[in-house]
Coordinates of C-alpha atoms in Angstrom, one line a residue:
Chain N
X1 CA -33.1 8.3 -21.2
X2 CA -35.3 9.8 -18.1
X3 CA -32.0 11.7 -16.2
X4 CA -32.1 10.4 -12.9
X5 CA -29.0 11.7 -11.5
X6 CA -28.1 15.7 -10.2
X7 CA -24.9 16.9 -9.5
X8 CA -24.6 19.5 -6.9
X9 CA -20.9 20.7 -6.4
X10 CA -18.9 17.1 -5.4
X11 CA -22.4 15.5 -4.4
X12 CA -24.2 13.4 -6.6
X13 CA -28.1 12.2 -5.6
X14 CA -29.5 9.5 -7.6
X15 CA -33.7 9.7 -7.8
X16 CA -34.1 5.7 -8.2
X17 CA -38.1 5.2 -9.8
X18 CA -40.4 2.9 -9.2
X19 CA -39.7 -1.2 -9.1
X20 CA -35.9 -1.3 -8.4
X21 CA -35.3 -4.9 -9.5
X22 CA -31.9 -6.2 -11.4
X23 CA -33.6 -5.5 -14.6
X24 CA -33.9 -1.2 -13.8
X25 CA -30.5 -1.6 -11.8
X26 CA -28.8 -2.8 -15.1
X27 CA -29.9 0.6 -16.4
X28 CA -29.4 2.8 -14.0
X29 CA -25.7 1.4 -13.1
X30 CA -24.6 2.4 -16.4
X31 CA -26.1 5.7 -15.8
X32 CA -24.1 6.7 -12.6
X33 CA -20.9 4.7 -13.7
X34 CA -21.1 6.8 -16.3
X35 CA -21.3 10.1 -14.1
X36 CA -19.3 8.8 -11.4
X37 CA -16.3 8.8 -14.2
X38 CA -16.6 11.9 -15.7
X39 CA -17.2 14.0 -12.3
X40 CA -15.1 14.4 -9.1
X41 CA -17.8 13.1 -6.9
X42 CA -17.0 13.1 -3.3
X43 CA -21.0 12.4 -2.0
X44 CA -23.2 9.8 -3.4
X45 CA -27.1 10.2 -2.1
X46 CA -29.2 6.9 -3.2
X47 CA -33.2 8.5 -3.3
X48 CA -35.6 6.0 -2.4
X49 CA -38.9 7.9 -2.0
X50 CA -40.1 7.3 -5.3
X51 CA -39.5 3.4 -5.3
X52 CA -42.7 1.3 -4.6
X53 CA -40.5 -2.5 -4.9
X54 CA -37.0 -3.5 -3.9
X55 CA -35.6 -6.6 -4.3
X56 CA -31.7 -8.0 -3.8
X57 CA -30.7 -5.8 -6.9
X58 CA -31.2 -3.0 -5.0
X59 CA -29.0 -4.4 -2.6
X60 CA -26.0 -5.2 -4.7
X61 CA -26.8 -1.3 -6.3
X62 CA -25.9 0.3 -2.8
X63 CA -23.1 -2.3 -2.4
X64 CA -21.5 -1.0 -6.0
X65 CA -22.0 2.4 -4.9
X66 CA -20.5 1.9 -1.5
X67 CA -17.5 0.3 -3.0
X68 CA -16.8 3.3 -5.6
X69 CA -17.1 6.0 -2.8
X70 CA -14.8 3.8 -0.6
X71 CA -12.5 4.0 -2.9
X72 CA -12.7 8.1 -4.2
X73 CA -12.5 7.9 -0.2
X74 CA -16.2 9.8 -0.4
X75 CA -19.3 8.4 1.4
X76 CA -22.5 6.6 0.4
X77 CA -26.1 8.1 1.9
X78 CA -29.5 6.5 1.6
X79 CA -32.8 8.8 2.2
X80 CA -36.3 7.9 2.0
X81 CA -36.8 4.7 2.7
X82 CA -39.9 3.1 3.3
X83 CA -40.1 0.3 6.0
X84 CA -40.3 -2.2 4.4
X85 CA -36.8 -1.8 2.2
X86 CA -35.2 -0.8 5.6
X87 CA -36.1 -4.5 6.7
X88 CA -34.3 -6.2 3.9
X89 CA -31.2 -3.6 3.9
X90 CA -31.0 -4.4 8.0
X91 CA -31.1 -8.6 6.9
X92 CA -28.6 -8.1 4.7
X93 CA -26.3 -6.1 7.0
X94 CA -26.2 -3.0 4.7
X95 CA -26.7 -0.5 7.9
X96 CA -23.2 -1.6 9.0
X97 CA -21.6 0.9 6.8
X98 CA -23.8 2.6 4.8
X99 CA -25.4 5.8 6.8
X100 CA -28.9 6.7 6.6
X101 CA -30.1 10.4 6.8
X102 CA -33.0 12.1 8.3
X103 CA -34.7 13.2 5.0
X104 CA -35.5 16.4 6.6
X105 CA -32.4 17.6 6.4
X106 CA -31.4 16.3 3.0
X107 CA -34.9 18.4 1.3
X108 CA -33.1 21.5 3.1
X109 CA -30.3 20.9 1.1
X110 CA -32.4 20.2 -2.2
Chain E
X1 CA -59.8 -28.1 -4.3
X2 CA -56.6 -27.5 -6.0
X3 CA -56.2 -24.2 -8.5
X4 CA -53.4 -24.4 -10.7
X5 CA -51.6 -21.9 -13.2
X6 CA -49.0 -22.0 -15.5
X7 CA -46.7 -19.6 -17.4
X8 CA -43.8 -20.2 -19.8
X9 CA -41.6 -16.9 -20.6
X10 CA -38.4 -15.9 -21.9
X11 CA -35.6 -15.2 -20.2
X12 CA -35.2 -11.2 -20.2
X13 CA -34.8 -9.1 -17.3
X14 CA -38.2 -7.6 -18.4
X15 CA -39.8 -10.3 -17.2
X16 CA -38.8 -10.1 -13.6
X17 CA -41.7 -7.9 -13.1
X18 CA -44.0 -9.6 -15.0
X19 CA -43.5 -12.7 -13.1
X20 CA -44.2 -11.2 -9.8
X21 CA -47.3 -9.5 -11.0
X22 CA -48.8 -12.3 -12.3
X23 CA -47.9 -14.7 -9.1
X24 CA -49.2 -11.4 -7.1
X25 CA -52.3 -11.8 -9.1
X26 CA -52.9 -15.3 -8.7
X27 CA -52.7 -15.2 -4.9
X28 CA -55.2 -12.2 -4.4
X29 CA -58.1 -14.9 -4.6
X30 CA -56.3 -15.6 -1.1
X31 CA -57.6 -11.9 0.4
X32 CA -53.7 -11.8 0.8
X33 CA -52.5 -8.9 3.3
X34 CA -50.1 -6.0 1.6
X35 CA -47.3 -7.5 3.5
X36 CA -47.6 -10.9 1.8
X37 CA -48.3 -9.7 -1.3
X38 CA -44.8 -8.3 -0.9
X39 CA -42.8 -10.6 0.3
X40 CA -44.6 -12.9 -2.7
X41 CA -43.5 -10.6 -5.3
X42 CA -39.6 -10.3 -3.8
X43 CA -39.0 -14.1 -3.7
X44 CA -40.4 -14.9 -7.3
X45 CA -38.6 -11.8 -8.5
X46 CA -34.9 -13.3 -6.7
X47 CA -35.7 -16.8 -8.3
X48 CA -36.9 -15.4 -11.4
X49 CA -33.8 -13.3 -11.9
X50 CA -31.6 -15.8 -10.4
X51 CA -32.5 -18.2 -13.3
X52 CA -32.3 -15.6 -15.6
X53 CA -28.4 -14.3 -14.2
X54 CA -27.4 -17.5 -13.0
X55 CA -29.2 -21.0 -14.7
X56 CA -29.2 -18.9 -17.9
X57 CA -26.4 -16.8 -17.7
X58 CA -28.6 -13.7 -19.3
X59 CA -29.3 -16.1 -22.5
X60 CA -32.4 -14.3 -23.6
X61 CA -33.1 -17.2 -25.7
X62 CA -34.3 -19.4 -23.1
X63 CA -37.6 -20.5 -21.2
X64 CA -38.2 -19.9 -17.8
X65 CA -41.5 -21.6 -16.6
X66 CA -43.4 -20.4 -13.4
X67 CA -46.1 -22.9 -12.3
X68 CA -48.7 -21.7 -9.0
X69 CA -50.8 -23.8 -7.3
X70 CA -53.5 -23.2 -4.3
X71 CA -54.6 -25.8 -1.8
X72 CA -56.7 -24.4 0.6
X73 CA -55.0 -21.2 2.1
X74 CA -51.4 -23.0 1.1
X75 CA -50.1 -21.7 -2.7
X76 CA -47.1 -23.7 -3.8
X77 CA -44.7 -21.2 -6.3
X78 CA -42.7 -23.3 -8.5
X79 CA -40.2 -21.8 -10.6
X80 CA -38.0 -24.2 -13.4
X81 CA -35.5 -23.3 -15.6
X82 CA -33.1 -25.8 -17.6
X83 CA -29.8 -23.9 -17.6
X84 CA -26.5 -24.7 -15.7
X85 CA -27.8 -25.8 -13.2
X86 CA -26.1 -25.2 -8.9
X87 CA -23.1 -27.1 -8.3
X88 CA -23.6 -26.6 -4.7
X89 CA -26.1 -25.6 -3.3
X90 CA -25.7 -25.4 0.7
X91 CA -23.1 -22.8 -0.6
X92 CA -25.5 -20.7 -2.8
X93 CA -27.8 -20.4 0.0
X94 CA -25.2 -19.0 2.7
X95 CA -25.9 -15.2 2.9
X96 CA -23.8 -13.2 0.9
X97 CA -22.4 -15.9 -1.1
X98 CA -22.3 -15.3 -4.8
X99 CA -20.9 -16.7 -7.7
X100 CA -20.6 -13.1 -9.6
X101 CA -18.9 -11.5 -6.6
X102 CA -17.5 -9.1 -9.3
X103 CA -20.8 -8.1 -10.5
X104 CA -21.6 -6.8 -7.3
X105 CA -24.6 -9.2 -6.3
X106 CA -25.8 -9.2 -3.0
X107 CA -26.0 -12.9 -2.5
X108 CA -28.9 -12.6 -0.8
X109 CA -31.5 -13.9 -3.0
X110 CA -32.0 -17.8 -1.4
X111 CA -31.9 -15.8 2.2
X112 CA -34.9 -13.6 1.0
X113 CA -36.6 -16.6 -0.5
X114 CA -36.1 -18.6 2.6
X115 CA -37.1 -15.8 5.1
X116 CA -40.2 -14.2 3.4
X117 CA -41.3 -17.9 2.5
X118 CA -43.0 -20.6 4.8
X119 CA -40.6 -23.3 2.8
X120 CA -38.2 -23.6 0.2
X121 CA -36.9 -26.2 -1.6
X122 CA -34.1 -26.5 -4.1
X123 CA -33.7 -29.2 -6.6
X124 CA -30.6 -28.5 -9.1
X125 CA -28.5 -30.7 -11.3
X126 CA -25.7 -29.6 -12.6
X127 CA -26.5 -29.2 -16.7
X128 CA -29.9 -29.9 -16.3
X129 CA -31.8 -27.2 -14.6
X130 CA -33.0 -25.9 -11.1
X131 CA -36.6 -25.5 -9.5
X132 CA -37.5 -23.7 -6.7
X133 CA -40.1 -24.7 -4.6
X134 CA -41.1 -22.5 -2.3
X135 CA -44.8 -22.4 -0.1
X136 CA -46.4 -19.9 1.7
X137 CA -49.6 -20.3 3.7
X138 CA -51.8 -17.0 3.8
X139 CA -53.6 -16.0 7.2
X140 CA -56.7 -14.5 5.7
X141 CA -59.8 -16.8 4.8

């Protein structure tokens, strides 16, 4: 499988591809629980730019990743977002606790 | 006149996105703005994958069938499956309310449908099946 996840000291940034619907999120969740196991991850840094359809899979994706990092005590990050998955995150209350960076600043670190 | 299509498919998370490219194809005879060709695509792909997680419990085995129809400006997306059918259904619609809370759902899926829709309309018996209705009038002539 297409590695979609990079592991920088205790940060871990997830590149998520093209139609992110609960059919790719199946996928890709067994990808990072797999990760999110086997490191000590402290950082978890959901990549949007590369994804051209969200739907509530998405969603429930940040939600699983939010509860894991809650738990390590580490914290969740969401860059590149296009507009339009901003709206549906904001309806569905996601902003409330998930933090959403400038992605300036997170290609610096790259 | 009324245009009509009609698809039958399996059950299989693959088919999430070929259901909404084929309801995003049928409706581009509408002149349909990006926008609504999105929110089109994100409410079949919540009813199509909540028959497939929820009526069919990820039986790939099973039909789902997807039937569009255009009156005028109006298309009418109709999506049936015969699986377990909602055993209630105000419930299912509340935001954030899920029946897989452990699976880490969003429970958003009716919400979506019902805010990127004009209407939508849930028929369910419990062992029998659910169809969504849901209609969307398009501005562009």
């Amino acid at each position: 499988m297409e590695q979609n996840c990079k592991i920088v000291g205790t940060k871990m940034y997830v590149y998520l591809m093209g139609e992110v619907d609960h059919h790719y999120v199946k996928e890709i969740k067994k990808e990072i629980d797999g990760k999110l196991g086997f490191y000590i991850i402290k950082e978890l840094i959901l990549d949007f730019t590369n994804v051209q359809f969200m739907d509530s899979a998405g969603i429930g994706l940040i939600m699983h990743g939010y509860q894991y990092m809650k738990n390590v005590l580490g914290s969740i990050t969401c860059v590149g977002m296009s507009q339009r998955i901003k709206k549906s995150l904001a309806a569905a209350g996601v902003f409330t606790y998930i933090s959403e960076e400038k992605q300036e600043k997170y290609q610096e670190e790259v | 006149m009324m245009e009509m299509m009609c698809v039958e498919f399996e059950s299989k998370s693959e088919n999430e996105a070929f259901a909404r490219v084929v309801a995003a194809a049928f409706i581009a005879r509408l002149n349909p703005t990006l926008d609504e060709v999105e929110d089109v695509k994100m409410a079949i792909s919540e009813a199509v994958t909540n028959a497939i997680v929820h009526g069919y419990e990820n039986d790939p085995s099973k039909k789902i069938f997807m039937r569009c129809s255009i009156e005028n400006q109006t298309c009418q997306f109709r999506i049936m499956d015969q699986g377990v059918g909602i055993a209630d259904i105000e419930r299912a619609k509340e935001p954030l309310y899920s029946t897989k809370k452990d699976e880490e759902r969003a429970g958003m899926g009716f919400t979506f449908m019902d805010t990127l829709m004009d209407d939508l309309q849930i028929y369910s018996q419990l062992g029998e099946g659910t169809t969504i209705i849901m209609t969307k009038t398009f501005s562009r002539g």
